[in-house]
Amino acid sequence: MKKYDVCVIKGDGIGPEIIEEAIKVLDAVSHKFNFELNFDYRLMGGAAIDIMGVPLPDETLNAAKSSDAVLFGAIGGAKWDGLPRELRPESGLLKIRKELGAFANLRPAIIFDELINASTLKPEIIKGVDIMVVRELTGGIYFGQPRVKNEKDALNTMCYNVSEIERVAKVAFEAALLRNKKITLVDKANVLETSQLWREVVSELAGNYEGINLEFMYVDNAAMQLVRAPAQFDVILTENLFGDILSDEASMICGSIGLLPSASIGGKVGIYEPIHGSAPDIAGQGIANPIATILSAAMMLKYAFGENEAAEAIELAVRGVLRDGYRTKDIAQYDAKEICSTVEIGSIIADYAAKA
């Protein structure tokens, strides 16, 4: 029996609730497909600040580095907003991504036919949309130095080198080969030197991938096109800041930010997490949608462990549950036959996955 070590970071707000449902589903498929998952629970974010005084304790970082994958919920909340930047929960997340070398963030944005009316866009515009955003995650303006803020002004630095661009672009090209062989590089090359370097590097790399259709689009146009005609996109490749914004925009095309997963890969250990935040306003009410976290667990099985059958069973289970009308509160107005709590829908998905 294959065994995998998973560092589990529940985080803050709804993080513990949604992670528990993902664990439930993982237990179901691990038994079905005959592999073992060992879960090591660690602190990060506000929960770590409250107990250990820092957003990313050394114990958590070391556990993550020695694991096969990290399954993460969400961090942050108003409780910690007044802290200095280096002590805020988000600093812990940025640091663990950097330390693990998780430089490529994969964010799929897929329209579920059962929820096509959940989007604010017309059904005929979004039907069949299936986008993979590949976002560079450990460089750019979020990490650039110097960064300064004083009473009179502030400074942030955007910096990229050739190797940083090449490695994430390779991830995008490999993804495109398994999809519709189209990549849209989103940048601002008309005004930013970093974007000009991105175009040069990606254009040269494209010569190694026969049959890939590479196009370029300015970020402001891309933001517009995502709501005008999202089906034109297949793989979107972009830098850290633009990817952060566009992937959230793409998620809302799908109707709910509670549906979409992500994988941050590239180093020895990947991080698998929902794209949404900690939602402290609904924490503890049992109404959070765990589907994004459950699908993130499926991405973990696929990308970290190669357990493709188990990953597919989870994906089929989610589609089956939506097809049969089970809904959490955030999507309850869309053809719901039964409105479920966080725990209830997690259990139903686990049951479907075990039978998939």
GROMACS .gro file of C-alpha atoms in nm:
model
  356
    1MET     CA    1   0.000   0.000   0.000
    2LYS     CA    2   0.134   0.339  -0.098
    3LYS     CA    3   0.163   0.593   0.184
    4TYR     CA    4   0.169   0.972   0.157
    5ASP     CA    5   0.243   1.232   0.425
    6VAL     CA    6   0.021   1.541   0.413
    7CYS     CA    7   0.089   1.854   0.616
    8VAL     CA    8  -0.256   1.992   0.694
    9ILE     CA    9  -0.294   2.362   0.775
   10LYS     CA   10  -0.651   2.450   0.863
   11GLY     CA   11  -0.587   2.820   0.917
   12ASP     CA   12  -0.847   3.074   1.025
   13GLY     CA   13  -1.216   3.155   0.979
   14ILE     CA   14  -1.388   2.881   0.782
   15GLY     CA   15  -1.056   2.707   0.722
   16PRO     CA   16  -1.103   2.435   0.986
   17GLU     CA   17  -1.457   2.359   0.867
   18ILE     CA   18  -1.375   2.317   0.500
   19ILE     CA   19  -1.055   2.122   0.564
   20GLU     CA   20  -1.243   1.869   0.776
   21GLU     CA   21  -1.474   1.794   0.484
   22ALA     CA   22  -1.183   1.755   0.244
   23ILE     CA   23  -1.022   1.509   0.489
   24LYS     CA   24  -1.348   1.318   0.502
   25VAL     CA   25  -1.354   1.283   0.124
   26LEU     CA   26  -0.985   1.192   0.110
   27ASP     CA   27  -1.043   0.916   0.365
   28ALA     CA   28  -1.321   0.777   0.147
   29VAL     CA   29  -1.113   0.756  -0.170
   30SER     CA   30  -0.796   0.637   0.003
   31HIS     CA   31  -0.986   0.335   0.132
   32LYS     CA   32  -1.144   0.275  -0.208
   33PHE     CA   33  -0.822   0.298  -0.405
   34ASN     CA   34  -0.594   0.134  -0.149
   35PHE     CA   35  -0.348   0.400  -0.040
   36GLU     CA   36  -0.280   0.559   0.296
   37LEU     CA   37  -0.271   0.926   0.389
   38ASN     CA   38  -0.094   1.035   0.706
   39PHE     CA   39  -0.214   1.378   0.819
   40ASP     CA   40   0.012   1.606   1.023
   41TYR     CA   41  -0.184   1.908   1.152
   42ARG     CA   42   0.008   2.236   1.188
   43LEU     CA   43  -0.062   2.604   1.255
   44MET     CA   44  -0.026   2.900   1.022
   45GLY     CA   45  -0.185   3.244   0.997
   46GLY     CA   46  -0.386   3.408   1.272
   47ALA     CA   47  -0.419   3.082   1.465
   48ALA     CA   48  -0.040   3.059   1.478
   49ILE     CA   49  -0.005   3.424   1.578
   50ASP     CA   50  -0.244   3.378   1.870
   51ILE     CA   51  -0.062   3.073   2.005
   52MET     CA   52   0.300   3.113   1.891
   53GLY     CA   53   0.334   3.483   1.811
   54VAL     CA   54   0.432   3.442   1.444
   55PRO     CA   55   0.228   3.369   1.128
   56LEU     CA   56   0.451   3.080   1.016
   57PRO     CA   57   0.624   2.892   1.299
   58ASP     CA   58   0.945   2.705   1.217
   59GLU     CA   59   0.774   2.381   1.323
   60THR     CA   60   0.510   2.428   1.055
   61LEU     CA   61   0.759   2.516   0.783
   62ASN     CA   62   0.979   2.217   0.868
   63ALA     CA   63   0.678   1.984   0.871
   64ALA     CA   64   0.570   2.117   0.533
   65LYS     CA   65   0.916   2.068   0.384
   66SER     CA   66   0.931   1.708   0.505
   67SER     CA   67   0.581   1.620   0.378
   68ASP     CA   68   0.469   1.502   0.035
   69ALA     CA   69   0.209   1.780   0.003
   70VAL     CA   70   0.044   2.062   0.195
   71LEU     CA   71  -0.336   2.083   0.218
   72PHE     CA   72  -0.433   2.433   0.327
   73GLY     CA   73  -0.762   2.602   0.417
   74ALA     CA   74  -0.756   2.981   0.449
   75ILE     CA   75  -0.602   3.248   0.670
   76GLY     CA   76  -0.660   3.601   0.788
   77GLY     CA   77  -0.930   3.818   0.935
   78ALA     CA   78  -0.996   4.163   1.079
   79LYS     CA   79  -0.862   4.051   1.417
   80TRP     CA   80  -0.506   4.069   1.284
   81ASP     CA   81  -0.537   4.358   1.037
   82GLY     CA   82  -0.363   4.605   1.266
   83LEU     CA   83  -0.041   4.408   1.293
   84PRO     CA   84   0.279   4.507   1.109
   85ARG     CA   85   0.300   4.358   0.759
   86GLU     CA   86   0.560   4.096   0.855
   87LEU     CA   87   0.340   3.968   1.138
   88ARG     CA   88   0.011   3.952   0.949
   89PRO     CA   89  -0.133   3.611   0.859
   90GLU     CA   90  -0.079   3.665   0.485
   91SER     CA   91   0.296   3.695   0.542
   92GLY     CA   92   0.297   3.335   0.656
   93LEU     CA   93   0.137   3.221   0.331
   94LEU     CA   94   0.376   3.421   0.114
   95LYS     CA   95   0.672   3.281   0.306
   96ILE     CA   96   0.568   2.917   0.286
   97ARG     CA   97   0.512   2.947  -0.090
   98LYS     CA   98   0.859   3.095  -0.130
   99GLU     CA   99   1.028   2.846   0.102
  100LEU     CA  100   0.867   2.548  -0.072
  101GLY     CA  101   0.952   2.682  -0.415
  102ALA     CA  102   0.587   2.667  -0.521
  103PHE     CA  103   0.635   2.906  -0.812
  104ALA     CA  104   0.344   2.802  -1.035
  105ASN     CA  105  -0.014   2.851  -0.924
  106LEU     CA  106  -0.271   2.653  -1.124
  107ARG     CA  107  -0.625   2.786  -1.096
  108PRO     CA  108  -0.891   2.614  -1.305
  109ALA     CA  109  -1.212   2.803  -1.374
  110ILE     CA  110  -1.477   2.561  -1.498
  111ILE     CA  111  -1.847   2.611  -1.560
  112PHE     CA  112  -2.058   2.336  -1.407
  113ASP     CA  113  -2.362   2.289  -1.631
  114GLU     CA  114  -2.576   2.242  -1.319
  115LEU     CA  115  -2.479   2.592  -1.201
  116ILE     CA  116  -2.476   2.776  -1.530
  117ASN     CA  117  -2.739   3.017  -1.398
  118ALA     CA  118  -2.526   3.100  -1.095
  119SER     CA  119  -2.303   3.321  -1.304
  120THR     CA  120  -2.391   3.685  -1.356
  121LEU     CA  121  -2.313   3.635  -1.725
  122LYS     CA  122  -2.561   3.498  -1.977
  123PRO     CA  123  -2.561   3.118  -2.012
  124GLU     CA  124  -2.482   3.137  -2.383
  125ILE     CA  125  -2.167   3.336  -2.302
  126ILE     CA  126  -2.026   3.100  -2.041
  127LYS     CA  127  -2.143   2.755  -2.150
  128GLY     CA  128  -1.846   2.523  -2.188
  129VAL     CA  129  -1.595   2.763  -2.032
  130ASP     CA  130  -1.291   2.573  -1.907
  131ILE     CA  131  -0.993   2.798  -1.828
  132MET     CA  132  -0.664   2.718  -1.659
  133VAL     CA  133  -0.488   3.024  -1.515
  134VAL     CA  134  -0.116   2.965  -1.462
  135ARG     CA  135   0.007   3.238  -1.230
  136GLU     CA  136   0.369   3.298  -1.133
  137LEU     CA  137   0.362   3.287  -0.757
  138THR     CA  138   0.696   3.361  -0.592
  139GLY     CA  139   0.826   3.664  -0.781
  140GLY     CA  140   0.713   4.002  -0.904
  141ILE     CA  141   0.587   4.295  -0.705
  142TYR     CA  142   0.476   4.088  -0.404
  143PHE     CA  143   0.835   3.993  -0.331
  144GLY     CA  144   1.036   4.271  -0.498
  145GLN     CA  145   1.291   4.474  -0.306
  146PRO     CA  146   1.320   4.750  -0.210
  147ARG     CA  147   0.979   4.810  -0.062
  148VAL     CA  148   0.925   5.123   0.144
  149LYS     CA  149   0.640   5.304   0.313
  150ASN     CA  150   0.671   5.626   0.513
  151GLU     CA  151   0.458   5.930   0.584
  152LYS     CA  152   0.529   6.093   0.246
  153ASP     CA  153   0.543   5.810  -0.006
  154ALA     CA  154   0.560   5.438  -0.069
  155LEU     CA  155   0.755   5.213  -0.305
  156ASN     CA  156   0.711   4.861  -0.436
  157THR     CA  157   0.942   4.696  -0.686
  158MET     CA  158   0.843   4.457  -0.966
  159CYS     CA  159   1.132   4.239  -1.074
  160TYR     CA  160   1.158   3.922  -1.286
  161ASN     CA  161   1.452   3.731  -1.431
  162VAL     CA  162   1.466   3.494  -1.725
  163SER     CA  163   1.479   3.174  -1.520
  164GLU     CA  164   1.171   3.272  -1.315
  165ILE     CA  165   0.973   3.330  -1.633
  166GLU     CA  166   1.100   3.019  -1.812
  167ARG     CA  167   1.009   2.776  -1.537
  168VAL     CA  168   0.649   2.890  -1.497
  169ALA     CA  169   0.605   2.921  -1.874
  170LYS     CA  170   0.710   2.556  -1.910
  171VAL     CA  171   0.432   2.460  -1.669
  172ALA     CA  172   0.183   2.652  -1.883
  173PHE     CA  173   0.305   2.494  -2.207
  174GLU     CA  174   0.288   2.145  -2.058
  175ALA     CA  175  -0.066   2.216  -1.939
  176ALA     CA  176  -0.166   2.345  -2.283
  177LEU     CA  177  -0.038   2.028  -2.449
  178LEU     CA  178  -0.293   1.831  -2.247
  179ARG     CA  179  -0.575   2.073  -2.323
  180ASN     CA  180  -0.657   2.272  -2.639
  181LYS     CA  181  -0.300   2.381  -2.718
  182LYS     CA  182  -0.362   2.751  -2.674
  183ILE     CA  183  -0.185   2.992  -2.439
  184THR     CA  184  -0.266   3.357  -2.383
  185LEU     CA  185   0.022   3.547  -2.223
  186VAL     CA  186  -0.131   3.836  -2.030
  187ASP     CA  187   0.097   4.131  -1.961
  188LYS     CA  188   0.137   4.509  -1.992
  189ALA     CA  189   0.423   4.511  -2.239
  190ASN     CA  190   0.330   4.854  -2.374
  191VAL     CA  191   0.441   5.019  -2.049
  192LEU     CA  192   0.632   4.766  -1.834
  193GLU     CA  193   0.985   4.641  -1.899
  194THR     CA  194   0.911   4.328  -1.695
  195SER     CA  195   0.627   4.247  -1.933
  196GLN     CA  196   0.853   4.302  -2.232
  197LEU     CA  197   1.093   4.044  -2.087
  198TRP     CA  198   0.802   3.803  -2.035
  199ARG     CA  199   0.709   3.833  -2.405
  200GLU     CA  200   1.067   3.773  -2.519
  201VAL     CA  201   1.123   3.469  -2.298
  202VAL     CA  202   0.787   3.305  -2.363
  203SER     CA  203   0.812   3.365  -2.740
  204GLU     CA  204   1.150   3.195  -2.752
  205LEU     CA  205   1.031   2.904  -2.539
  206ALA     CA  206   0.729   2.851  -2.764
  207GLY     CA  207   0.963   2.720  -3.033
  208ASN     CA  208   1.008   2.406  -2.823
  209TYR     CA  209   0.635   2.327  -2.823
  210GLU     CA  210   0.509   2.242  -3.168
  211GLY     CA  211   0.141   2.300  -3.229
  212ILE     CA  212   0.086   2.545  -2.943
  213ASN     CA  213  -0.102   2.861  -3.041
  214LEU     CA  214   0.056   3.145  -2.843
  215GLU     CA  215  -0.115   3.484  -2.831
  216PHE     CA  216  -0.050   3.802  -2.634
  217MET     CA  217  -0.301   4.022  -2.457
  218TYR     CA  218  -0.269   4.332  -2.241
  219VAL     CA  219  -0.404   4.281  -1.892
  220ASP     CA  220  -0.671   4.549  -1.916
  221ASN     CA  221  -0.807   4.390  -2.235
  222ALA     CA  222  -0.787   4.045  -2.077
  223ALA     CA  223  -0.997   4.165  -1.784
  224MET     CA  224  -1.256   4.290  -2.030
  225GLN     CA  225  -1.246   3.979  -2.250
  226LEU     CA  226  -1.299   3.749  -1.950
  227VAL     CA  227  -1.646   3.894  -1.906
  228ARG     CA  228  -1.716   3.957  -2.276
  229ALA     CA  229  -1.619   3.618  -2.421
  230PRO     CA  230  -1.447   3.392  -2.167
  231ALA     CA  231  -1.472   3.082  -2.387
  232GLN     CA  232  -1.192   3.222  -2.607
  233PHE     CA  233  -0.939   3.136  -2.335
  234ASP     CA  234  -0.779   2.800  -2.263
  235VAL     CA  235  -0.454   2.852  -2.068
  236ILE     CA  236  -0.382   3.201  -1.935
  237LEU     CA  237  -0.018   3.257  -1.838
  238THR     CA  238   0.068   3.566  -1.638
  239GLU     CA  239   0.277   3.717  -1.362
  240ASN     CA  240   0.194   3.729  -0.992
  241LEU     CA  241  -0.012   4.047  -0.952
  242PHE     CA  242  -0.208   4.014  -1.275
  243GLY     CA  243  -0.271   3.645  -1.202
  244ASP     CA  244  -0.404   3.721  -0.858
  245ILE     CA  245  -0.660   3.963  -0.997
  246LEU     CA  246  -0.761   3.775  -1.313
  247SER     CA  247  -0.801   3.438  -1.144
  248ASP     CA  248  -1.044   3.588  -0.894
  249GLU     CA  249  -1.235   3.750  -1.181
  250ALA     CA  250  -1.245   3.415  -1.362
  251SER     CA  251  -1.379   3.248  -1.050
  252MET     CA  252  -1.681   3.476  -1.036
  253ILE     CA  253  -1.765   3.392  -1.396
  254CYS     CA  254  -1.831   3.044  -1.258
  255GLY     CA  255  -2.083   3.176  -1.007
  256SER     CA  256  -1.921   3.122  -0.670
  257ILE     CA  257  -1.570   3.161  -0.535
  258GLY     CA  258  -1.652   2.864  -0.312
  259LEU     CA  259  -1.629   2.622  -0.604
  260LEU     CA  260  -1.279   2.663  -0.739
  261PRO     CA  261  -0.956   2.496  -0.626
  262SER     CA  262  -0.589   2.569  -0.682
  263ALA     CA  263  -0.252   2.398  -0.680
  264SER     CA  264   0.076   2.578  -0.615
  265ILE     CA  265   0.350   2.357  -0.755
  266GLY     CA  266   0.704   2.362  -0.890
  267GLY     CA  267   0.912   2.272  -0.587
  268LYS     CA  268   0.946   1.941  -0.409
  269VAL     CA  269   0.628   2.003  -0.210
  270GLY     CA  270   0.311   2.159  -0.350
  271ILE     CA  271   0.039   2.355  -0.169
  272TYR     CA  272  -0.326   2.276  -0.243
  273GLU     CA  273  -0.589   2.527  -0.136
  274PRO     CA  274  -0.923   2.685  -0.231
  275ILE     CA  275  -0.890   3.022  -0.396
  276HIS     CA  276  -1.127   3.193  -0.151
  277GLY     CA  277  -1.041   3.358   0.178
  278SER     CA  278  -1.118   3.277   0.539
  279ALA     CA  279  -1.466   3.439   0.542
  280PRO     CA  280  -1.469   3.506   0.918
  281ASP     CA  281  -1.819   3.652   0.892
  282ILE     CA  282  -1.965   3.304   0.832
  283ALA     CA  283  -1.717   3.099   1.036
  284GLY     CA  284  -1.875   2.853   1.276
  285GLN     CA  285  -2.221   2.873   1.118
  286GLY     CA  286  -2.192   2.552   0.918
  287ILE     CA  287  -2.278   2.723   0.588
  288ALA     CA  288  -1.936   2.744   0.419
  289ASN     CA  289  -1.906   2.571   0.084
  290PRO     CA  290  -1.627   2.307   0.105
  291ILE     CA  291  -1.633   2.213  -0.264
  292ALA     CA  292  -1.331   2.428  -0.358
  293THR     CA  293  -1.127   2.264  -0.082
  294ILE     CA  294  -1.246   1.917  -0.178
  295LEU     CA  295  -1.147   1.980  -0.540
  296SER     CA  296  -0.812   2.115  -0.418
  297ALA     CA  297  -0.765   1.780  -0.244
  298ALA     CA  298  -0.837   1.612  -0.578
  299MET     CA  299  -0.567   1.826  -0.741
  300MET     CA  300  -0.330   1.713  -0.465
  301LEU     CA  301  -0.400   1.349  -0.543
  302LYS     CA  302  -0.335   1.413  -0.912
  303TYR     CA  303  -0.033   1.642  -0.909
  304ALA     CA  304   0.145   1.533  -0.590
  305PHE     CA  305   0.074   1.161  -0.576
  306GLY     CA  306  -0.030   1.053  -0.923
  307GLU     CA  307  -0.350   0.899  -0.781
  308ASN     CA  308  -0.547   0.994  -1.089
  309GLU     CA  309  -0.833   0.748  -1.039
  310ALA     CA  310  -0.898   0.876  -0.687
  311ALA     CA  311  -0.883   1.236  -0.809
  312GLU     CA  312  -1.130   1.160  -1.085
  313ALA     CA  313  -1.362   0.989  -0.837
  314ILE     CA  314  -1.374   1.310  -0.632
  315GLU     CA  315  -1.438   1.525  -0.939
  316LEU     CA  316  -1.717   1.293  -1.054
  317ALA     CA  317  -1.864   1.295  -0.703
  318VAL     CA  318  -1.879   1.675  -0.696
  319ARG     CA  319  -2.048   1.683  -1.036
  320GLY     CA  320  -2.291   1.413  -0.925
  321VAL     CA  321  -2.383   1.598  -0.608
  322LEU     CA  322  -2.446   1.919  -0.803
  323ARG     CA  323  -2.641   1.727  -1.068
  324ASP     CA  324  -2.864   1.577  -0.799
  325GLY     CA  325  -2.947   1.917  -0.653
  326TYR     CA  326  -2.748   1.928  -0.331
  327ARG     CA  327  -2.644   2.284  -0.255
  328THR     CA  328  -2.481   2.487   0.020
  329LYS     CA  329  -2.635   2.821   0.109
  330ASP     CA  330  -2.418   3.028  -0.129
  331ILE     CA  331  -2.559   2.847  -0.434
  332ALA     CA  332  -2.895   2.741  -0.290
  333GLN     CA  333  -3.099   2.959  -0.528
  334TYR     CA  334  -2.980   2.759  -0.828
  335ASP     CA  335  -3.199   2.450  -0.873
  336ALA     CA  336  -3.152   2.328  -0.517
  337LYS     CA  337  -3.339   2.013  -0.421
  338GLU     CA  338  -3.179   2.006  -0.079
  339ILE     CA  339  -2.990   2.279   0.107
  340CYS     CA  340  -2.700   2.129   0.299
  341SER     CA  341  -2.470   2.237   0.576
  342THR     CA  342  -2.093   2.222   0.534
  343VAL     CA  343  -2.077   1.888   0.710
  344GLU     CA  344  -2.374   1.743   0.525
  345ILE     CA  345  -2.251   1.818   0.175
  346GLY     CA  346  -1.903   1.694   0.266
  347SER     CA  347  -2.053   1.365   0.378
  348ILE     CA  348  -2.262   1.333   0.062
  349ILE     CA  349  -1.961   1.399  -0.161
  350ALA     CA  350  -1.758   1.143   0.035
  351ASP     CA  351  -2.035   0.888  -0.014
  352TYR     CA  352  -2.055   0.959  -0.389
  353ALA     CA  353  -1.675   0.937  -0.420
  354ALA     CA  354  -1.665   0.602  -0.245
  355LYS     CA  355  -1.916   0.471  -0.499
  356ALA     CA  356  -1.773   0.644  -0.808
   0.00000   0.00000   0.00000
